[in-house]
mmCIF file of C-alpha atoms in Angstrom:
data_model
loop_
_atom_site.group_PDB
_atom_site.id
_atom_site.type_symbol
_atom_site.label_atom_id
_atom_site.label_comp_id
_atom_site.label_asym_id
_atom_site.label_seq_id
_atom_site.Cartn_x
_atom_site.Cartn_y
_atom_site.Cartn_z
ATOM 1 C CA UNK A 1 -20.797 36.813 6.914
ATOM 2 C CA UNK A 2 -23.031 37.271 3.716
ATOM 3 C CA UNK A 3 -20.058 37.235 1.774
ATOM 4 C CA UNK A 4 -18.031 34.213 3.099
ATOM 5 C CA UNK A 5 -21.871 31.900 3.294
ATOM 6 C CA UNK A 6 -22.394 32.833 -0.210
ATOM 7 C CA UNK A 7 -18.651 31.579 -1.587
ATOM 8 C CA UNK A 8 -19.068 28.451 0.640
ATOM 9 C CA UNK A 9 -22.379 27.590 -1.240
ATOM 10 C CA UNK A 10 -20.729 27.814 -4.551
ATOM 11 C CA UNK A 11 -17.451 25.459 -3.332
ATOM 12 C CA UNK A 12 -20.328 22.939 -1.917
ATOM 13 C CA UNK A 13 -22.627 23.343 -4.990
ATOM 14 C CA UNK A 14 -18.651 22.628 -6.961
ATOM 15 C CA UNK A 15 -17.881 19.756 -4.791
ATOM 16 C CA UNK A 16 -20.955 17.992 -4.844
ATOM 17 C CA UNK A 17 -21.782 18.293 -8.086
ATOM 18 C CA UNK A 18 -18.439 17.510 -9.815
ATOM 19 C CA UNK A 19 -17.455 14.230 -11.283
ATOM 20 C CA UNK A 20 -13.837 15.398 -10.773
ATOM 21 C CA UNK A 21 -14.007 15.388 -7.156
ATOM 22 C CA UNK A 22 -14.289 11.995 -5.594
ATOM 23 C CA UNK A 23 -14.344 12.513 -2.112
ATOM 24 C CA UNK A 24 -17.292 14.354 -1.510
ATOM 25 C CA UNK A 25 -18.295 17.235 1.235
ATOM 26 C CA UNK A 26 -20.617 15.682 3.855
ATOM 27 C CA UNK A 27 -23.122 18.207 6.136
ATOM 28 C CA UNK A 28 -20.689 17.876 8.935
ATOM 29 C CA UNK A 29 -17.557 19.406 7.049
ATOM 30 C CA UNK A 30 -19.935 22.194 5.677
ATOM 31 C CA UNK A 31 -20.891 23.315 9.012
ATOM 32 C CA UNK A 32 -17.706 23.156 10.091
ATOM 33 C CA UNK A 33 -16.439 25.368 7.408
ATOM 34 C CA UNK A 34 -18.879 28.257 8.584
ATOM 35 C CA UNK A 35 -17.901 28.290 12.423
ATOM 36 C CA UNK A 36 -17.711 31.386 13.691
ATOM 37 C CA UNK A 37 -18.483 33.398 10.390
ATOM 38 C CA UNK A 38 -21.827 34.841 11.882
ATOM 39 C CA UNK A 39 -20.218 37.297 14.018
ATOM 40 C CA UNK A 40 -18.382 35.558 15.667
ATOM 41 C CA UNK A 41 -21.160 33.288 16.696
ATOM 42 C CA UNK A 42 -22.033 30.291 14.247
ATOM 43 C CA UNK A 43 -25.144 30.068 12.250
ATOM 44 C CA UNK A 44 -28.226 28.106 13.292
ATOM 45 C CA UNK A 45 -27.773 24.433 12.238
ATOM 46 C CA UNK A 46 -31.186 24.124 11.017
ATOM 47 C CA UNK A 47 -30.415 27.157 8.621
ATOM 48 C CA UNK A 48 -26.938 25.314 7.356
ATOM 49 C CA UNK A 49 -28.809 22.282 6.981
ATOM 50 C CA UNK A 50 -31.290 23.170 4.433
ATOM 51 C CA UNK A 51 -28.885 24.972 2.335
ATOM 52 C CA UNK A 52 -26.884 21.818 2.136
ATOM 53 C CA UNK A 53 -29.754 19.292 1.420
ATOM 54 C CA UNK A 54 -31.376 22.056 -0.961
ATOM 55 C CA UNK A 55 -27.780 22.104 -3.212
ATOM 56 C CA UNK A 56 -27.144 18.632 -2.697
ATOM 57 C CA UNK A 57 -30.688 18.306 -4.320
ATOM 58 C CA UNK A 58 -31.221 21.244 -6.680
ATOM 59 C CA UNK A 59 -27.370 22.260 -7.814
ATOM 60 C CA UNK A 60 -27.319 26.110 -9.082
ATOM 61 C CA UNK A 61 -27.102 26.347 -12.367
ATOM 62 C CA UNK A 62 -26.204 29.301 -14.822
ATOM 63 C CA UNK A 63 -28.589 28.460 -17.440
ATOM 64 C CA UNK A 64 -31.261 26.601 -17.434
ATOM 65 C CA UNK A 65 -31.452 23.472 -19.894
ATOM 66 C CA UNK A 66 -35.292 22.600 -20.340
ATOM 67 C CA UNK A 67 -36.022 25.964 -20.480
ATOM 68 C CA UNK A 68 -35.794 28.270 -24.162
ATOM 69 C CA UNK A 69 -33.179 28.198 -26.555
ATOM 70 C CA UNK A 70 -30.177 30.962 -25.905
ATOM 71 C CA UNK A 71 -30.299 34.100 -27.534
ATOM 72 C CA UNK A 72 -28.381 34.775 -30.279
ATOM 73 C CA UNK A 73 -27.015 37.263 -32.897
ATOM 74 C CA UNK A 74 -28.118 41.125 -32.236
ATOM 75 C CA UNK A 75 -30.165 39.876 -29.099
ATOM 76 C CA UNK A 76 -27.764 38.699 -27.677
ATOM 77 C CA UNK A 77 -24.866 41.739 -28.142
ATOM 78 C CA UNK A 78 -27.829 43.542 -26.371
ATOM 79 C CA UNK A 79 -27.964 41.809 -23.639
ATOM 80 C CA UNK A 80 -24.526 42.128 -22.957
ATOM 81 C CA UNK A 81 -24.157 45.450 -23.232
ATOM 82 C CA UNK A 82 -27.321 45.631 -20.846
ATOM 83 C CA UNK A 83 -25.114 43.409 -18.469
ATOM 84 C CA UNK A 84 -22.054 45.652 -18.597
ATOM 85 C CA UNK A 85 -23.884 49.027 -18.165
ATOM 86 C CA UNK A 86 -25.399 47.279 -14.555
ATOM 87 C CA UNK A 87 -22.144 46.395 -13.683
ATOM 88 C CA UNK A 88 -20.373 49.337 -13.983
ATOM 89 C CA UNK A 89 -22.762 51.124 -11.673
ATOM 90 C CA UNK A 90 -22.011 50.572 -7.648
ATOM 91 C CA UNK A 91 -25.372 49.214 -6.330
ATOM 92 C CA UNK A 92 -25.920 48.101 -2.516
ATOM 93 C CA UNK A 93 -23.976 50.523 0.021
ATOM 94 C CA UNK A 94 -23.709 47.974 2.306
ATOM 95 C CA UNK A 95 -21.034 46.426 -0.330
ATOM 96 C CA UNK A 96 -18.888 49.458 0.028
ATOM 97 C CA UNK A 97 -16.651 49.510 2.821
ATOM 98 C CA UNK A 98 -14.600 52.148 4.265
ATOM 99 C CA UNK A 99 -10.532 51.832 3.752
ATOM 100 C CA UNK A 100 -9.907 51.035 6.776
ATOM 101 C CA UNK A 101 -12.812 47.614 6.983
ATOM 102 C CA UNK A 102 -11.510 46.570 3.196
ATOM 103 C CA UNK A 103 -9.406 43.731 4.550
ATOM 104 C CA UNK A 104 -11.378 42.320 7.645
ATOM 105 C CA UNK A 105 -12.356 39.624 6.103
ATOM 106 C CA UNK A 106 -9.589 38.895 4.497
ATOM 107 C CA UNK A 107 -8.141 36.124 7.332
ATOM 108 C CA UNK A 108 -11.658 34.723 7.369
ATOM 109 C CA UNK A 109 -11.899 34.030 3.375
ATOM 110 C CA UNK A 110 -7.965 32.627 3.432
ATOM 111 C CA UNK A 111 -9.026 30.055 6.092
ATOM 112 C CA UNK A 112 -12.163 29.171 3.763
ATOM 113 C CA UNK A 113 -9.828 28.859 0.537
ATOM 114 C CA UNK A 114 -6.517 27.547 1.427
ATOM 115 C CA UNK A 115 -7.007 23.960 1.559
ATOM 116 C CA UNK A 116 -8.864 23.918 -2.138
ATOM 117 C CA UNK A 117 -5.985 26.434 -3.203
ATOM 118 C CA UNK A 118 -2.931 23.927 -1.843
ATOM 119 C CA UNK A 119 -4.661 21.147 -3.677
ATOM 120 C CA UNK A 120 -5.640 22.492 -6.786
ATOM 121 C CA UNK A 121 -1.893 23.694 -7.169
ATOM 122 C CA UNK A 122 -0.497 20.377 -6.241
ATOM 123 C CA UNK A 123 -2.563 19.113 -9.545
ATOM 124 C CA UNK A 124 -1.178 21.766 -11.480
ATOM 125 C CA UNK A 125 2.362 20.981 -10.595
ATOM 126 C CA UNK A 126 1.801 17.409 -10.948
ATOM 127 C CA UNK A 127 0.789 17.329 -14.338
ATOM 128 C CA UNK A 128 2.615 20.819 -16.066
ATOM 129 C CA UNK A 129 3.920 20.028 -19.079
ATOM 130 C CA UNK A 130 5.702 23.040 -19.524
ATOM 131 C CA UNK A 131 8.575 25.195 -17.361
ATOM 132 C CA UNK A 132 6.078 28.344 -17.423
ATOM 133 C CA UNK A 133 2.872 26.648 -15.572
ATOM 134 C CA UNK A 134 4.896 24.671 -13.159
ATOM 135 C CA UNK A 135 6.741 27.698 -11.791
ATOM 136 C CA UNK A 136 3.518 29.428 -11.763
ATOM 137 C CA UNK A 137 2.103 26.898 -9.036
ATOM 138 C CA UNK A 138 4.966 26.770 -7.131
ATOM 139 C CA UNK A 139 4.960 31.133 -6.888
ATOM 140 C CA UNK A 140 1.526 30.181 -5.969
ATOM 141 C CA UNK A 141 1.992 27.428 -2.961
ATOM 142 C CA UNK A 142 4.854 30.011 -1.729
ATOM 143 C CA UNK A 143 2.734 33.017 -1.688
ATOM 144 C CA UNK A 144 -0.104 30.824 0.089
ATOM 145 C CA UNK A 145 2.750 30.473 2.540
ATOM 146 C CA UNK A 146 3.529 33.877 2.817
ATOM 147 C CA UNK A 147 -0.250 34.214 3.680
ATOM 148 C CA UNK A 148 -0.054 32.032 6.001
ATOM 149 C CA UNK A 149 2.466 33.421 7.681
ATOM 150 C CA UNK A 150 0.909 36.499 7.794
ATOM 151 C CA UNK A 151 -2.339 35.947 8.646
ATOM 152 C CA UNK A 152 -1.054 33.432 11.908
ATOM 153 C CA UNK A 153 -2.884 30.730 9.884
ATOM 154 C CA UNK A 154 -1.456 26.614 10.781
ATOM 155 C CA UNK A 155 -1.791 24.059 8.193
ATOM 156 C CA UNK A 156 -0.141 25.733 5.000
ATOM 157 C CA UNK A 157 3.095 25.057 5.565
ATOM 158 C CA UNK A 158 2.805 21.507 6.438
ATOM 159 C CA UNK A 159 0.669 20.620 3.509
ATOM 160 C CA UNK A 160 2.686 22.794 1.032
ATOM 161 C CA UNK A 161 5.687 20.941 2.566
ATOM 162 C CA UNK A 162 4.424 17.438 2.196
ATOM 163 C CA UNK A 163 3.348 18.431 -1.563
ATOM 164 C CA UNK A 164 6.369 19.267 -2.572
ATOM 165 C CA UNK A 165 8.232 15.970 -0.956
ATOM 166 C CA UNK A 166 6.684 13.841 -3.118
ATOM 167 C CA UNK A 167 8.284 14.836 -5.773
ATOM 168 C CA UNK A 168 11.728 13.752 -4.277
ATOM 169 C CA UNK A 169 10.946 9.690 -4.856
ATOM 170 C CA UNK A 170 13.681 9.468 -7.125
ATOM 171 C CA UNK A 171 16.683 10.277 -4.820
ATOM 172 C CA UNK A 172 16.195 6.834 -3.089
ATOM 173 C CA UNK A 173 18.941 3.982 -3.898
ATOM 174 C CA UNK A 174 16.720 1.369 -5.101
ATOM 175 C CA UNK A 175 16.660 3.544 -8.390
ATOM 176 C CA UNK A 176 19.324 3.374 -10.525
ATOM 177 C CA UNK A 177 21.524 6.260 -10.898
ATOM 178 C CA UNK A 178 19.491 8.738 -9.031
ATOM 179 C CA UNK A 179 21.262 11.377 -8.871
ATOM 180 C CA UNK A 180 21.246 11.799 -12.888
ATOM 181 C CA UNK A 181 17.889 10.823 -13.318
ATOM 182 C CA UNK A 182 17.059 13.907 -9.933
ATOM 183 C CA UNK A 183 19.437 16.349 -12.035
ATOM 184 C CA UNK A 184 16.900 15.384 -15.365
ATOM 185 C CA UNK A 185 13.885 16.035 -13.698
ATOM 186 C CA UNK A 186 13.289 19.602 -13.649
ATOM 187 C CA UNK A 187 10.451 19.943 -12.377
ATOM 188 C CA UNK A 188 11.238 17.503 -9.339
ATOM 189 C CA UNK A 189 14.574 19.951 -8.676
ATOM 190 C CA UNK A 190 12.865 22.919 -8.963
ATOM 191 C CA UNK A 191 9.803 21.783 -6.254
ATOM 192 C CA UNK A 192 12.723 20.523 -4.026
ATOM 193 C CA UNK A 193 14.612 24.002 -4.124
ATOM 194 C CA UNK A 194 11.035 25.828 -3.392
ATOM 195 C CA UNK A 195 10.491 23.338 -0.562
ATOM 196 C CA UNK A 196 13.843 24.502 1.301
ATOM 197 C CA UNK A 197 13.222 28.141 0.508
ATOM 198 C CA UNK A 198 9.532 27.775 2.485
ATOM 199 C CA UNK A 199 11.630 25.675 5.187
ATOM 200 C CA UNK A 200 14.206 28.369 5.259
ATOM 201 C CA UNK A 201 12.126 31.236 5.171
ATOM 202 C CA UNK A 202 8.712 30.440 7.128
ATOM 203 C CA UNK A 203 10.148 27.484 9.147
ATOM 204 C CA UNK A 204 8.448 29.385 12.336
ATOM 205 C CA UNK A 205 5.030 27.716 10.669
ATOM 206 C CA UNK A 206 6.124 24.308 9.969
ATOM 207 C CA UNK A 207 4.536 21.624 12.245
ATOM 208 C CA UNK A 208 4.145 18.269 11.332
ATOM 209 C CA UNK A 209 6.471 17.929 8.390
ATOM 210 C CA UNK A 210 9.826 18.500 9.929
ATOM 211 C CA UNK A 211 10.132 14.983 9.904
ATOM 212 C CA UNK A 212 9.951 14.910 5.937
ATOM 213 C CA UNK A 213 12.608 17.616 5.967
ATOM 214 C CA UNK A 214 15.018 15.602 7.611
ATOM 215 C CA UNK A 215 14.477 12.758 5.672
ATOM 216 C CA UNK A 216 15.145 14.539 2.579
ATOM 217 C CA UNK A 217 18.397 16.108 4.505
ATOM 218 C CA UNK A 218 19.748 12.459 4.983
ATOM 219 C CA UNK A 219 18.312 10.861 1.713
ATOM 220 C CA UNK A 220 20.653 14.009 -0.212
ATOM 221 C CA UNK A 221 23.459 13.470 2.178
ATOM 222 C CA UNK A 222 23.545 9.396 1.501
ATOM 223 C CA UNK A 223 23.601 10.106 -1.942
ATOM 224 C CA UNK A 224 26.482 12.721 -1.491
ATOM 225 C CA UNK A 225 24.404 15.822 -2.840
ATOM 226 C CA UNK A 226 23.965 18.383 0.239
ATOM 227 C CA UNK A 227 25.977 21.530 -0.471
ATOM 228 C CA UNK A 228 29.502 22.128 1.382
ATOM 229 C CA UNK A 229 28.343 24.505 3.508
ATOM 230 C CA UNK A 230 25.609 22.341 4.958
ATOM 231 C CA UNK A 231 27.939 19.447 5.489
ATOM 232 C CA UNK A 232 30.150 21.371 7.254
ATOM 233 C CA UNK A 233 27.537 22.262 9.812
ATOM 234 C CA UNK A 234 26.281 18.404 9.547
ATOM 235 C CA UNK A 235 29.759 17.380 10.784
ATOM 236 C CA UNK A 236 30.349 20.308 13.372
ATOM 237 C CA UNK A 237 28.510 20.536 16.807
ATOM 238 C CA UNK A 238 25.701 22.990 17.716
ATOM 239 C CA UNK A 239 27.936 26.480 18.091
ATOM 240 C CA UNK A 240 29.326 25.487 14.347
ATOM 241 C CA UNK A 241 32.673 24.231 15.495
ATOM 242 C CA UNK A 242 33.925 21.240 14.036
ATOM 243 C CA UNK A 243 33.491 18.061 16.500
ATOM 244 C CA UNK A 244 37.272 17.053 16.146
ATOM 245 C CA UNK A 245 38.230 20.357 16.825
ATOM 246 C CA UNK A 246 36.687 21.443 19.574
ATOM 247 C CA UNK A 247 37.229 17.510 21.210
ATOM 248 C CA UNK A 248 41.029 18.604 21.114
ATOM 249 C CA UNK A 249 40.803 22.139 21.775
ATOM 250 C CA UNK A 250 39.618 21.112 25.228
ATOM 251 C CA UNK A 251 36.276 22.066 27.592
ATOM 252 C CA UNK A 252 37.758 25.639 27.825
ATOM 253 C CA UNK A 253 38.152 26.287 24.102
ATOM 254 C CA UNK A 254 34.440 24.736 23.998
ATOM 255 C CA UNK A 255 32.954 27.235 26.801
ATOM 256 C CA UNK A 256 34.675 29.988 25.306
ATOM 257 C CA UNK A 257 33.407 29.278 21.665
ATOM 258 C CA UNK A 258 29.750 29.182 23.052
ATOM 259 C CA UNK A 259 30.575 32.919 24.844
ATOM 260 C CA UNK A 260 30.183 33.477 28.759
ATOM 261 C CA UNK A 261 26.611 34.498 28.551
ATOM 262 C CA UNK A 262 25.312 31.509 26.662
ATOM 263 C CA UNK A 263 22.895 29.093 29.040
ATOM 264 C CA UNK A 264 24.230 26.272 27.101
ATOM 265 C CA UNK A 265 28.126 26.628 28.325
ATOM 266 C CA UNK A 266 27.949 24.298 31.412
ATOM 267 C CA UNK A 267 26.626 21.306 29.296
ATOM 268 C CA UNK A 268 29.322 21.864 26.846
ATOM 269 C CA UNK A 269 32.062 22.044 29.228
ATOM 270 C CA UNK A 270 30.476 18.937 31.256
ATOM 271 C CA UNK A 271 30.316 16.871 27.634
ATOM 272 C CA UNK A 272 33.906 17.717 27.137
ATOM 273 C CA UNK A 273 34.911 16.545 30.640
ATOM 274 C CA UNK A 274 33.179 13.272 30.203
ATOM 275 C CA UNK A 275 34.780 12.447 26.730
ATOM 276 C CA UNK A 276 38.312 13.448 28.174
ATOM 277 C CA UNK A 277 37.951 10.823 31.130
ATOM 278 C CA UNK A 278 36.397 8.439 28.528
ATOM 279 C CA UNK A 279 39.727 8.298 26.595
ATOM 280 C CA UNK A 280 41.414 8.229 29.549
ATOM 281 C CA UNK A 281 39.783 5.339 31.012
ATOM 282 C CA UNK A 282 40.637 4.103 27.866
#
C-alpha cells in the first residue's frame, strides 16, 4: 500500500503541476485511484485529502530554487559517489520480499498505470517521425494488452482499440484516392495491422469497440481492400459455406455441413425450408 500511495503522489504532483496536461486531476479521481489499496480496505478520506490539497499547494520538488547554489566540480563527483555507495547497499527489510510475494502487487500497480501508459503511447505514435519510435509504441500498446489480458484487467483493449482507429480516417471516400494515399501512410498501415492482431488475438477483452472494428471491416470492404480469405467468409454463411451453395445444396446438405451434434442445425434446416417455399411461392 506504501508503495502504490507513494507512485500515486508523484502522478498527482505530475498532473497538477504540468503545463502539458490540460485536464487536470480533481480530489475525487485521486481517491478513486487509491480504492482498495489499504488492504483491501480504502484509506481514510481525511488522510487522502490533505495529501492532495498539500501537493496541489506545495508541489515536490527535486531541488530547491531559493535555496544555495548547486555544487559543483570535485564537490559534486563526491557527492555522487556518496549517492551510489547508499544505493548499492539493501536498506529497509520490509522492502525485500520473498519470491513467492515479488509480484502481488503487480495487478494493483497495472490498474494504477495503464490509462497514463495507453495515452502517453498514443502521443508517441501520433507524432513519430521515424519507423523505429512508432513501432516501439505500438510493441508497447500490444504488450499493455497482453497485460491486460493477463491480469483479467477491462479497459485496455477498448482504448488501445479506439487509438489505433483513428488513424484509419483516410480510407473514407470523400478523400481522393484513398487507397494510395492508406498504402503511403506507413505509419497509419502499420497501426491498422496491430489493431487486427489485438482484435485477433485478445478479442476475449474487447468491449465497447467492436463497433469500430466493424466499421473498419466495411469501410476496407467498400473500398475493395479486405483480403480473399476474409471475403470469402463475408460472402459465406456462419458454418463457412458459401450462401449460394448451400441455398442449392438443399436443408439436408445445410444440417449435415453444421454436423449432427451442433445446437444450431434445426435453425439452419428451418431457414432453408422457408427460402425453398419462398421461391416457390414465387
Amino acid at each position: 500500500a506504501a508503495y502504490i500511495l507513494a507512485y500515486s503522489v508523484i502522478m498527482l504532483n505530475t498532473d497538477r503541476h504540468s503545463n502539458q496536461v490540460k485536464k487536470k486531476m480533481e480530489e475525487v479521481e485521486f481517491c478513486k485511484n487509491l480504492r482498495g489499496v489499504n488492504a483491501g480496505q480504502d484509506f481514510p478520506k481525511p488522510f487522502l485529502s490533505g495529501i492532495y490539497h498539500s501537493i496541489c499547494s506545495s508541489p515536490l520538488r527535486m531541488t530547491d530554487t531559493l535555496g544555495p547554489p548547486a555544487v559543483t566540480g570535485p564537490a559534486a563527483a563526491a557527492l555522487w559517489a556518496l549517492m551510489a555507495e547508499r544505493t548499492s547497499k539493501p536498506r529497509g527489510g520490509a522492502l525485500i520480499l520473498p519470491p513467492a510475494a515479488r509480484h502481488c502487487f503487480d495487478t494493483m500497480m497495472f490498474r494504477l498505470v495503464w490509462g497514463q501508459a495507453v495515452h502517453a503511447m498514443g502521443v508517441v505514435l501520433e507524432h513519430a517521425e521515424t519507423d523505429t519510435v512508432a513501432h516501439a509504441a505500438l510493441d508497447g500498446l500490444r504488450t499493455a494488452t497482453r497485460l491486460a489480458a493477463h491480469y483479467d484487467v477491462e479497459g485496455v483493449a477498448d482504448s488501445a482499440v479506439l487509438l489505433l482507429a483513428r488513424f484509419s480516417g483516410m480510407l473514407t471516400p470523400n478523400i481522393a484516392k484513398p487507397r494510395v494515399a492508406f498504402g503511403r501512410d506507413k505509419k497509419a498501415c502499420a497501426a491498422v495491422e496491430m489493431m487486427f492482431l489485438i482484435v485477433t488475438r485478445y478479442g476475449d477483452c474487447i468491449r465497447s469497440s467492436w463497433s469500430n472494428v466493424l466499421e473498419l471491416v466495411l469501410r476496407l470492404e467498400k473500398l475493395d481492400m479486405l483480403p480473399p480469405a476474409l471475403e470469402a467468409l463475408l460472402d459465406s454463411d456462419v458454418w463457412g459455406v458459401p450462401a449460394a451453395a448451400a441455398a442449392a445444396a438443399g436443408p439436408d446438405a445445410a444440417a449435415a455441413a453444421a454436423g449432427p451434434d451442433d445446437a444450431a442445425a434445426p435453425a439452419a434446416s428451418a431457414a432453408a425450408n422457408g427460402s425453398a417455399e419462398a421461391e416457390a411461392a414465387e
